XYZ file of C-alpha atoms in Angstrom:
671
model
C -5.095 -17.389 -42.301
C -3.671 -14.578 -44.277
C -3.354 -11.038 -42.431
C -5.033 -9.452 -45.015
C -6.573 -6.654 -43.071
C -2.752 -5.658 -42.386
C -1.745 -5.978 -46.051
C -4.671 -3.717 -47.011
C -3.718 -0.846 -44.641
C 0.227 -1.124 -45.647
C -0.931 -1.227 -49.647
C -3.617 1.742 -48.960
C -1.032 3.869 -46.545
C 1.494 3.281 -49.023
C -0.703 4.819 -51.801
C -1.631 7.490 -50.109
C 1.770 8.365 -48.909
C 2.830 8.251 -52.597
C 0.345 10.163 -54.134
C 0.655 12.876 -51.701
C 4.618 12.789 -52.520
C 4.927 11.971 -55.707
C 4.033 15.072 -57.529
C 7.180 16.919 -55.249
C 9.929 14.315 -55.309
C 12.761 15.711 -57.169
C 10.539 17.320 -59.070
C 12.836 19.801 -60.720
C 15.992 18.333 -59.747
C 16.858 15.927 -63.051
C 15.844 13.022 -60.703
C 13.688 10.562 -61.576
C 10.593 11.376 -58.861
C 9.300 7.911 -58.181
C 10.756 4.471 -58.393
C 8.557 1.788 -56.276
C 11.061 -0.747 -55.926
C 11.543 -4.516 -54.662
C 13.671 -4.758 -51.576
C 17.451 -4.976 -51.556
C 20.287 -4.397 -49.425
C 20.604 -1.205 -47.606
C 24.227 -1.080 -49.149
C 24.112 -2.488 -52.532
C 27.032 -3.344 -54.123
C 27.933 -3.092 -57.414
C 30.005 -5.908 -59.233
C 31.727 -3.200 -61.150
C 34.023 -2.264 -58.408
C 37.730 -1.372 -58.675
C 39.833 -3.097 -55.934
C 38.552 -1.382 -52.395
C 41.122 0.521 -50.605
C 42.422 2.357 -53.491
C 44.276 5.342 -52.137
C 42.903 8.781 -52.818
C 45.410 11.112 -54.539
C 45.678 15.159 -55.295
C 44.064 16.188 -58.354
C 47.071 16.848 -60.801
C 46.581 19.061 -64.243
C 45.522 17.200 -67.299
C 46.818 18.424 -70.939
C 44.383 20.371 -73.263
C 43.972 18.470 -76.277
C 45.986 19.945 -78.808
C 44.293 22.326 -81.618
C 44.652 19.977 -84.179
C 42.472 17.231 -82.365
C 39.204 17.066 -84.387
C 35.934 18.712 -82.617
C 33.234 16.515 -81.627
C 30.610 19.135 -81.697
C 29.788 22.484 -83.665
C 31.886 25.207 -81.798
C 29.354 27.561 -81.761
C 30.411 29.523 -78.819
C 34.041 29.883 -76.874
C 34.120 31.344 -73.307
C 37.216 32.548 -71.085
C 36.046 33.352 -68.062
C 37.951 34.658 -64.800
C 35.672 34.578 -61.243
C 36.891 35.032 -58.023
C 34.559 34.215 -55.077
C 34.536 36.202 -51.702
C 32.875 33.950 -48.954
C 32.199 37.000 -46.520
C 30.041 38.598 -48.912
C 28.901 35.505 -51.241
C 29.899 37.645 -54.270
C 31.137 36.214 -57.244
C 33.433 38.884 -59.198
C 34.132 37.840 -62.878
C 35.151 39.264 -66.262
C 33.959 37.269 -69.491
C 35.159 37.088 -73.005
C 32.719 35.139 -75.587
C 33.109 34.864 -79.243
C 29.844 33.625 -81.139
C 30.319 32.156 -84.626
C 27.029 32.752 -86.201
C 25.314 29.353 -87.379
C 22.786 30.584 -89.748
C 22.655 32.814 -93.147
C 20.604 35.797 -92.125
C 22.236 38.785 -90.843
C 21.615 39.101 -86.941
C 21.690 42.752 -85.347
C 20.964 41.513 -81.523
C 22.480 39.176 -79.245
C 20.464 37.616 -76.093
C 22.486 36.479 -73.107
C 20.394 34.439 -70.032
C 21.285 36.522 -66.968
C 20.065 33.303 -64.914
C 20.814 34.606 -61.226
C 18.176 37.243 -61.662
C 15.494 34.468 -61.329
C 16.352 34.620 -57.370
C 16.246 38.687 -57.058
C 12.762 38.714 -55.695
C 9.390 36.716 -54.813
C 8.181 38.908 -58.249
C 10.208 37.042 -60.852
C 8.450 34.158 -63.043
C 10.965 31.893 -61.304
C 9.535 32.826 -58.107
C 5.998 33.285 -58.854
C 5.849 29.880 -60.674
C 7.720 27.753 -57.882
C 6.481 29.857 -55.030
C 9.915 29.898 -53.879
C 10.078 26.335 -53.489
C 11.496 23.326 -55.317
C 11.150 19.865 -54.143
C 11.520 19.949 -50.704
C 13.268 22.910 -50.562
C 12.317 26.812 -49.679
C 14.000 30.214 -50.359
C 15.663 31.054 -47.080
C 14.950 34.298 -45.549
C 16.285 37.248 -47.040
C 18.247 34.267 -49.494
C 18.074 36.347 -52.536
C 20.658 36.905 -55.113
C 21.164 38.706 -58.547
C 23.313 39.382 -61.475
C 24.703 42.761 -62.392
C 26.139 43.451 -65.313
C 28.861 46.239 -64.776
C 30.305 46.746 -68.311
C 29.821 44.986 -71.948
C 31.703 46.094 -74.859
C 33.387 45.055 -77.971
C 36.887 43.998 -78.415
C 37.402 47.817 -80.312
C 36.118 48.949 -76.948
C 32.655 50.104 -77.980
C 30.342 50.030 -74.825
C 26.997 48.064 -75.261
C 25.697 48.647 -71.762
C 23.563 51.287 -73.057
C 22.203 49.408 -75.815
C 20.723 46.069 -73.833
C 17.196 45.688 -72.976
C 15.613 43.197 -70.374
C 12.911 40.801 -72.690
C 10.291 38.885 -71.405
C 9.163 36.894 -74.260
C 6.980 33.897 -72.779
C 4.886 36.061 -69.985
C 5.926 39.929 -70.336
C 6.674 39.788 -66.523
C 8.849 43.071 -66.739
C 10.107 42.352 -63.120
C 11.942 39.234 -64.550
C 15.544 40.178 -65.946
C 16.654 36.756 -66.693
C 16.662 37.513 -70.339
C 18.544 40.341 -72.043
C 18.891 41.786 -75.626
C 22.132 43.361 -76.609
C 21.717 45.785 -80.126
C 25.122 45.059 -82.177
C 26.665 48.131 -83.980
C 26.613 46.226 -86.726
C 25.272 42.996 -88.082
C 26.859 39.842 -87.841
C 26.663 37.578 -91.002
C 26.181 33.730 -91.478
C 29.495 32.176 -90.708
C 30.741 35.519 -89.262
C 32.204 35.601 -85.547
C 31.612 38.050 -82.850
C 33.706 38.787 -79.636
C 32.251 40.583 -76.710
C 33.686 41.453 -73.216
C 31.609 41.131 -69.802
C 32.102 42.263 -66.149
C 29.561 41.548 -63.958
C 29.093 40.460 -60.079
C 26.702 38.125 -59.013
C 25.079 38.119 -55.369
C 24.792 34.371 -54.763
C 21.465 33.434 -53.453
C 21.580 31.097 -50.428
C 20.962 27.446 -51.906
C 17.351 26.185 -52.899
C 17.225 25.976 -56.663
C 20.403 24.219 -58.071
C 22.976 27.175 -57.177
C 24.069 29.491 -54.525
C 25.708 29.177 -50.899
C 24.998 27.147 -47.737
C 27.787 28.081 -45.073
C 31.031 27.601 -46.734
C 30.073 25.604 -49.549
C 29.370 27.437 -52.683
C 27.424 25.697 -55.801
C 28.083 28.161 -59.081
C 25.632 26.468 -61.807
C 24.063 28.766 -64.302
C 26.300 31.637 -62.875
C 27.387 33.784 -65.715
C 26.153 35.399 -68.714
C 25.318 32.695 -71.148
C 24.335 33.127 -74.602
C 21.163 31.833 -75.856
C 20.425 29.024 -78.966
C 20.280 30.773 -82.415
C 18.489 28.045 -84.318
C 19.235 27.550 -87.868
C 16.481 26.112 -90.267
C 15.992 22.630 -89.862
C 17.424 22.252 -86.774
C 14.502 20.728 -84.695
C 12.085 21.177 -87.264
C 12.341 24.913 -87.180
C 11.219 26.360 -90.216
C 12.851 30.044 -90.410
C 16.228 30.441 -88.493
C 16.586 32.657 -85.165
C 17.211 32.923 -81.727
C 15.044 30.078 -79.094
C 14.236 32.807 -76.500
C 12.861 31.555 -73.100
C 12.926 33.049 -69.523
C 13.939 31.032 -66.553
C 10.868 29.185 -65.011
C 9.926 27.625 -62.124
C 9.861 24.127 -64.180
C 12.154 24.618 -66.758
C 16.124 23.786 -67.240
C 17.991 24.774 -70.227
C 19.472 24.820 -73.266
C 22.798 25.915 -74.707
C 25.071 25.727 -77.599
C 28.381 23.476 -77.677
C 31.481 25.402 -77.354
C 34.689 25.635 -75.718
C 35.295 27.214 -72.120
C 38.645 28.227 -70.377
C 37.713 29.236 -66.951
C 40.090 30.414 -64.314
C 38.396 30.376 -60.777
C 39.742 32.005 -57.416
C 38.770 30.981 -53.839
C 39.731 31.351 -50.646
C 43.531 29.424 -50.268
C 41.388 26.683 -48.094
C 38.778 25.969 -50.328
C 39.014 23.059 -52.857
C 37.382 23.525 -56.360
C 35.477 20.822 -58.721
C 34.565 22.059 -62.301
C 33.436 20.812 -65.195
C 36.635 20.083 -67.704
C 39.914 19.281 -65.749
C 42.178 21.380 -64.813
C 45.439 22.232 -66.912
C 47.795 24.061 -64.184
C 48.376 23.251 -60.550
C 46.736 25.747 -58.394
C 48.509 29.018 -57.480
C 47.940 30.896 -53.270
C 48.775 34.228 -53.962
C 47.574 36.628 -50.835
C 45.299 33.982 -49.285
C 43.324 33.131 -52.622
C 43.795 29.880 -54.460
C 43.419 30.177 -58.229
C 42.725 27.326 -60.495
C 42.316 26.836 -64.249
C 39.836 24.549 -66.018
C 39.474 23.495 -69.365
C 36.734 21.889 -71.247
C 35.509 21.389 -75.110
C 32.370 20.240 -76.789
C 30.082 20.888 -73.970
C 27.430 23.745 -73.512
C 27.557 24.499 -69.896
C 29.897 24.969 -67.262
C 29.588 24.436 -63.569
C 31.464 24.344 -60.413
C 31.309 24.029 -56.426
C 33.970 24.720 -53.693
C 34.558 23.960 -50.243
C 36.770 23.889 -47.454
C 35.434 20.613 -46.102
C 35.661 18.474 -49.308
C 37.175 15.068 -49.115
C 38.788 14.441 -52.210
C 39.714 10.864 -53.774
C 39.931 9.830 -57.651
C 40.068 6.840 -59.444
C 40.895 5.934 -62.896
C 38.603 3.920 -64.939
C 38.193 2.308 -68.382
C 36.317 -0.481 -70.092
C 35.882 -1.245 -73.673
C 33.943 1.277 -74.183
C 35.288 3.803 -72.329
C 38.831 4.417 -73.153
C 39.811 6.450 -70.016
C 38.425 8.530 -67.701
C 39.586 9.984 -64.122
C 36.276 9.973 -61.849
C 36.561 12.793 -59.143
C 34.555 12.594 -55.833
C 34.322 15.658 -53.730
C 32.580 14.334 -50.419
C 31.066 16.016 -47.918
C 32.502 14.592 -44.513
C 29.801 12.924 -43.152
C 29.942 10.675 -46.585
C 33.853 10.087 -46.306
C 33.484 6.675 -45.323
C 30.876 5.457 -48.787
C 33.337 6.663 -51.385
C 33.434 3.383 -53.061
C 29.818 3.137 -53.290
C 29.949 6.368 -55.442
C 32.982 5.236 -57.086
C 30.985 1.708 -58.016
C 27.866 3.376 -59.221
C 29.970 5.798 -61.163
C 31.655 2.804 -63.167
C 28.958 0.775 -63.664
C 26.828 4.096 -65.251
C 29.634 4.670 -67.424
C 30.358 1.172 -68.508
C 26.606 0.116 -69.412
C 25.509 3.628 -70.835
C 28.700 4.141 -72.846
C 27.888 0.409 -74.285
C 24.265 1.282 -74.567
C 24.533 5.086 -75.834
C 27.876 5.269 -77.107
C 31.147 5.793 -75.806
C 31.492 8.525 -72.894
C 34.110 10.896 -74.662
C 35.645 13.130 -72.104
C 38.544 12.565 -69.864
C 37.181 13.580 -66.461
C 33.765 13.149 -64.436
C 33.600 14.804 -61.092
C 30.715 13.850 -58.295
C 30.141 16.593 -55.733
C 28.551 15.383 -52.432
C 27.152 18.810 -51.241
C 26.365 19.267 -46.897
C 23.203 18.511 -45.885
C 22.187 22.219 -45.633
C 23.017 22.257 -49.285
C 20.916 19.830 -50.421
C 19.072 22.769 -52.945
C 22.170 22.153 -55.243
C 21.967 18.222 -54.760
C 20.875 15.893 -58.023
C 21.536 18.118 -60.650
C 23.880 17.367 -63.831
C 26.385 19.475 -65.520
C 28.753 18.559 -68.108
C 31.072 16.346 -66.841
C 30.018 17.267 -63.145
C 27.159 15.949 -61.032
C 25.990 16.540 -57.828
C 24.684 13.853 -55.280
C 21.965 14.148 -52.730
C 23.256 16.053 -49.697
C 25.334 14.106 -47.140
C 23.132 13.466 -43.620
C 24.160 11.809 -40.930
C 22.039 8.311 -41.433
C 23.236 5.284 -43.658
C 21.520 5.878 -47.302
C 20.003 3.538 -48.756
C 20.471 2.801 -52.777
C 18.862 6.154 -53.257
C 22.799 7.304 -53.206
C 23.458 4.684 -55.775
C 20.294 5.740 -58.136
C 20.760 9.426 -57.717
C 24.538 9.205 -59.189
C 23.332 7.076 -62.000
C 20.507 9.166 -62.926
C 22.639 12.045 -63.273
C 25.388 10.267 -65.406
C 22.681 9.323 -67.651
C 22.145 13.060 -68.009
C 26.036 13.020 -69.390
C 23.692 11.247 -72.336
C 20.659 12.405 -72.564
C 20.844 16.558 -71.875
C 24.828 16.847 -72.011
C 25.708 15.051 -75.758
C 21.946 14.706 -77.054
C 21.486 17.830 -76.057
C 17.646 18.640 -76.524
C 15.962 22.229 -75.561
C 14.975 21.524 -72.209
C 12.654 24.553 -72.111
C 10.462 23.346 -74.623
C 10.999 19.108 -74.654
C 12.257 18.357 -71.207
C 10.785 14.740 -71.349
C 13.639 14.120 -73.958
C 16.326 14.382 -71.269
C 14.356 13.301 -68.178
C 12.216 10.481 -69.327
C 15.239 8.850 -71.155
C 17.141 9.400 -68.305
C 14.895 7.734 -65.864
C 14.269 4.751 -68.438
C 18.226 4.255 -68.677
C 18.279 4.715 -64.644
C 15.389 2.074 -64.020
C 17.201 -0.221 -66.657
C 20.814 -0.066 -64.796
C 19.245 -0.070 -61.537
C 17.594 -3.312 -62.054
C 20.552 -4.647 -63.893
C 22.915 -3.869 -61.515
C 21.215 -3.924 -58.388
C 18.389 -6.253 -58.797
C 15.730 -3.068 -58.036
C 12.761 -2.967 -60.081
C 10.233 -0.334 -60.780
C 6.497 -0.612 -59.910
C 5.452 0.891 -63.019
C 1.872 0.258 -62.554
C 1.643 1.854 -59.322
C 3.636 4.902 -61.179
C 1.212 5.209 -64.157
C -1.463 5.450 -61.421
C 0.065 8.654 -60.223
C -0.143 10.323 -63.885
C -3.474 12.062 -62.496
C -3.517 14.463 -65.932
C -1.431 13.235 -68.567
C -0.556 16.045 -71.367
C 1.778 16.454 -74.396
C 5.414 15.268 -73.772
C 6.711 17.718 -76.425
C 5.298 21.150 -74.872
C 6.991 23.983 -72.988
C 7.637 23.267 -69.264
C 5.811 26.290 -67.819
C 2.514 24.990 -69.882
C 1.880 22.278 -67.392
C -0.431 23.853 -65.104
C -1.371 21.976 -61.414
C 0.809 20.874 -58.765
C 2.645 17.985 -59.912
C 1.573 17.816 -63.674
C 4.530 18.617 -64.847
C 6.395 15.910 -62.650
C 3.607 13.213 -63.732
C 4.743 13.787 -67.249
C 7.780 14.484 -67.803
C 9.202 12.124 -65.737
C 6.634 9.398 -65.310
C 4.763 9.603 -68.538
C 7.391 9.765 -70.779
C 9.248 6.821 -69.489
C 6.173 4.977 -69.360
C 5.753 5.874 -72.871
C 9.079 4.545 -73.963
C 8.583 1.560 -71.987
C 5.472 0.818 -73.975
C 7.350 1.096 -77.117
C 9.679 -1.354 -75.667
C 7.003 -3.863 -74.920
C 5.383 -3.478 -78.642
C 8.609 -3.668 -80.370
C 10.606 -5.955 -78.201
C 13.956 -5.128 -75.754
C 16.408 -5.855 -78.684
C 14.604 -3.454 -80.944
C 14.128 -0.797 -78.323
C 17.668 -1.173 -77.650
C 18.459 -0.591 -81.350
C 16.146 2.661 -81.623
C 17.980 4.241 -78.255
C 21.578 3.426 -79.315
C 20.708 4.735 -82.992
C 18.871 8.052 -81.734
C 21.779 8.327 -79.301
C 24.652 8.330 -81.554
C 22.878 10.064 -84.565
C 21.933 13.128 -82.862
C 25.213 13.015 -80.322
C 26.189 16.887 -79.878
C 23.303 17.765 -81.863
C 20.260 19.303 -80.627
C 17.176 16.543 -81.563
C 13.218 17.042 -81.412
C 10.825 15.017 -80.465
C 9.883 14.191 -84.233
C 13.832 13.549 -84.599
C 13.187 10.438 -82.391
C 10.070 9.641 -84.062
C 11.959 9.122 -87.369
C 14.613 7.184 -85.507
C 11.830 4.573 -84.221
C 10.118 4.401 -87.714
C 13.831 3.741 -89.346
C 14.792 1.007 -86.965
C 11.431 -0.629 -87.067
C 10.370 0.045 -90.644
C 6.928 1.076 -89.549
C 5.106 4.507 -89.528
C 4.476 5.424 -85.697
C 2.504 8.531 -86.430
C -0.570 7.429 -84.746
C 1.190 6.492 -81.987
C 3.084 9.659 -81.215
C 0.179 11.678 -82.044
C -1.787 9.695 -79.580
C 0.766 9.511 -76.922
C 3.285 12.119 -77.278
C 1.931 15.061 -78.973
C -1.182 14.604 -77.013
C -2.117 13.491 -73.550
C -3.857 10.064 -74.828
C -4.417 7.340 -72.267
C -6.320 4.425 -72.543
C -9.273 4.223 -70.050
C -10.652 0.577 -69.876
C -13.833 -0.476 -68.023
C -16.129 -3.570 -67.258
C -19.512 -2.223 -67.445
C -21.486 -5.170 -67.219
C -21.199 -8.671 -66.175
C -24.140 -10.869 -66.117
C -24.429 -14.983 -65.371
C -27.487 -17.074 -66.266
C -27.926 -20.567 -65.452
C -29.533 -22.298 -68.385
C -32.011 -25.306 -67.946
C -30.566 -28.952 -68.512
C -32.071 -30.991 -70.953
C -32.453 -34.205 -69.085
C -31.691 -35.115 -65.778
C -28.008 -36.273 -66.396
C -26.805 -33.302 -67.756
C -24.954 -30.623 -65.797
C -26.124 -27.315 -65.670
C -24.526 -24.574 -67.593
C -24.084 -21.095 -66.908
C -23.896 -18.211 -69.817
C -22.080 -15.494 -68.630
C -21.725 -12.234 -70.651
C -19.255 -9.721 -69.572
C -19.316 -6.078 -71.487
C -16.179 -3.900 -71.568
C -15.076 -0.661 -72.938
C -12.426 1.456 -73.479
C -13.532 5.560 -72.701
C -9.971 6.789 -73.522
C -7.317 6.312 -76.297
C -7.380 3.369 -78.604
C -5.201 0.571 -77.509
C -4.720 -2.920 -79.438
C -4.932 -6.519 -77.638
C -6.317 -6.338 -74.674
C -6.055 -8.857 -71.927
C -8.874 -10.307 -69.658
C -9.409 -12.764 -67.200
C -12.441 -14.553 -66.089
C -12.675 -16.257 -62.538
C -15.626 -18.689 -61.740
C -17.046 -19.531 -58.557
C -15.146 -23.126 -58.736
C -11.576 -21.014 -59.104
C -11.773 -22.019 -62.809
C -10.092 -19.224 -64.998
C -10.264 -18.332 -68.724
C -8.416 -15.721 -70.772
C -9.417 -13.988 -74.071
C -7.651 -11.144 -75.730
C -9.822 -8.161 -77.273
C -8.196 -6.555 -80.005
C -9.185 -3.072 -78.833
C -10.863 -2.223 -82.262
C -14.103 0.046 -81.338
C -14.904 1.367 -78.560
C -16.593 -1.754 -76.332
C -16.921 -5.266 -76.848
C -19.181 -8.265 -75.336
C -17.681 -11.479 -74.148
C -19.946 -14.387 -74.186
C -18.772 -17.236 -72.005
C -20.263 -20.510 -71.310
C -19.122 -22.707 -68.373
C -20.768 -25.368 -65.895
C -20.125 -22.933 -62.629
C -21.109 -19.065 -62.577
C -18.865 -16.223 -63.498
C -17.163 -14.878 -60.278
C -15.238 -11.837 -61.722
C -13.773 -10.155 -64.615
C -10.374 -8.540 -64.882
C -8.849 -6.568 -67.710
C -5.300 -6.524 -68.016
C -4.435 -8.748 -64.869
C -0.739 -8.460 -65.407
C -0.731 -4.336 -65.256
C 1.058 -4.439 -68.848
C -0.922 -1.603 -70.339
C 1.330 0.773 -68.603
C -0.271 3.788 -70.151
C -3.139 3.342 -68.437
C -3.697 5.422 -65.199
C -7.083 4.223 -63.704
C -7.042 0.661 -62.757
C -9.972 0.774 -60.106
C -12.577 -0.026 -63.158
C -10.490 -3.053 -64.589
C -11.792 -5.297 -62.211
C -15.752 -6.180 -61.231
C -17.893 -8.768 -59.553
C -20.687 -10.582 -60.937
C -23.858 -10.510 -59.346
C -25.016 -13.928 -58.027
C -28.171 -15.355 -57.471
C -28.669 -16.390 -53.505
C -28.602 -20.012 -53.712
C -25.175 -19.941 -55.919
C -23.611 -17.942 -53.585
C -23.731 -20.947 -50.807
C -22.133 -22.997 -53.536
C -18.818 -21.052 -53.745
C -15.797 -22.901 -53.671
C -13.802 -19.955 -53.538
C -12.889 -19.094 -50.056
C -13.454 -15.720 -48.520
C -9.946 -15.465 -48.153
C -9.253 -16.049 -51.607
C -11.786 -13.560 -52.649
C -9.996 -10.606 -50.711
C -6.612 -11.882 -51.877
C -7.848 -11.208 -55.563
C -9.459 -8.189 -54.946
C -6.196 -6.802 -53.036
C -4.180 -8.205 -55.923
C -6.125 -5.543 -58.196
C -4.966 -2.895 -55.871
C -1.433 -3.838 -55.184
C -0.268 -4.104 -58.698
């Protein structure tokens, strides 16, 4: 006898927990927020490995590419930064020289800088009001506020511009938000010309809860320097008129920046080790108990670094047919020092397959930072050539360790090189990376996601190409940007086939490498590869929150009279189905009769409803729409199954056992 009651409890319990947690899990961290997976070994091991026991070696300087090397991107910006960290006060003191080259044609009278640390200056900022001081499972610690103060701003000729600054709030008009500042220039910058400004500033680092800050002696410097906004020329991302793309720091938004060059000098106490974007160009020097590092990176659009006296450092060289050579560097919390091989294995698998699918990884280094458990607010985040994993803890991690590393390395492509506007079209990085993550986790670790269950968690489908702060309600951003967007990509794959989908994503990633594509650019790629128009599909499912909603509205079964005694009874069954949502073609239906016999039919999806007539020697027991749960964009499944109403004398002749019936019903719930 099957333990159906226990199974029901397990399924309903799982659904309840996932529905409660699905909207908040890894919501704004760059993670895939939900993967219901098949069972896998707790310490799954990738077959793409180096020989175990590779000894750790010190991080040594790497050569800066010669200036004659061909640039991979339009290097719109160039930053030279010197920063010093004081652990006693948690303050960064820095100087910055930034050069901006005008990519458009109209004269520009103002520059705009993002001052992201000001998002944490009080509970009245836009970020704090929208997030409520919470991100994922982390909350703003007591007295954990931080801020950025510009202490000097001038031209190379020495003209002070501090009195020419003005905080602006283009999204919500919140005067308490100081995450975006306008600098009025002494004279306009013409198209193709460059301007250089010199800045000095201090950053009071917040306590970690949202990507950046300090926790004990661990510091994560993400979005820590005044960073220029993006000036978009006409036709970039479909922009009709050139101009600045300006947004504040929101509770659900991430970032958007131009590619360029970074030359950054970082000074920390002598017992600290620094991990950073790019690679070190000199051996660290110690002067008066401070150690100074110098890092260089080009063709990147951000720069982040982390530091701690507790890092356990290891590194391995790696290459593959698509990866000429990369130095993978691990900066581990001591609690995970014995797990370094798992990090390396996951990183090598990600570099191998993502480079094969989406184009070669072009950088010479990749750093993985594992924060301490108390600093998990900085975990699970992506920066060019540097990612953070989950915060270490004392328990033995399951394959979420590998999943996190793979997801964040996926962002080296979708966000890092294919640099979409994360303020306005976040699905282009999160959904695409989540899709790639699922594909690799299944291929490399045998862990497949339960997509139908994830679809059921999308309670409020909305357009995917909208600003992140337009998603209203708990978990709506997560449901759409992480889950529904990924399901749209999977649905496209089901329609055109896996080989064609591979060709679509490869063409998209390679065409817009070191570019700033839009959703429409992706649509054009799909159309070019398939040779078909996808306007209707994108209008329904991407530019709006369309979703099909199939229902079984009516079932009837009538016994027809026998013409003579030797005839068997025939039952005429009628089933009415309806789609109350967005049109969807080729819908499978399954009909089960009381003797266990089944019939399959396909509804072409034309119109909003259809009626099926069935003749069979036994009464119809039940009908089910999409029994294989292959329509991934439908999020309401409970009305996909319906039992027939049977005559009393027919009930006694059921050959389907009660246990089988229960299993059938449970099957519609377990997906």
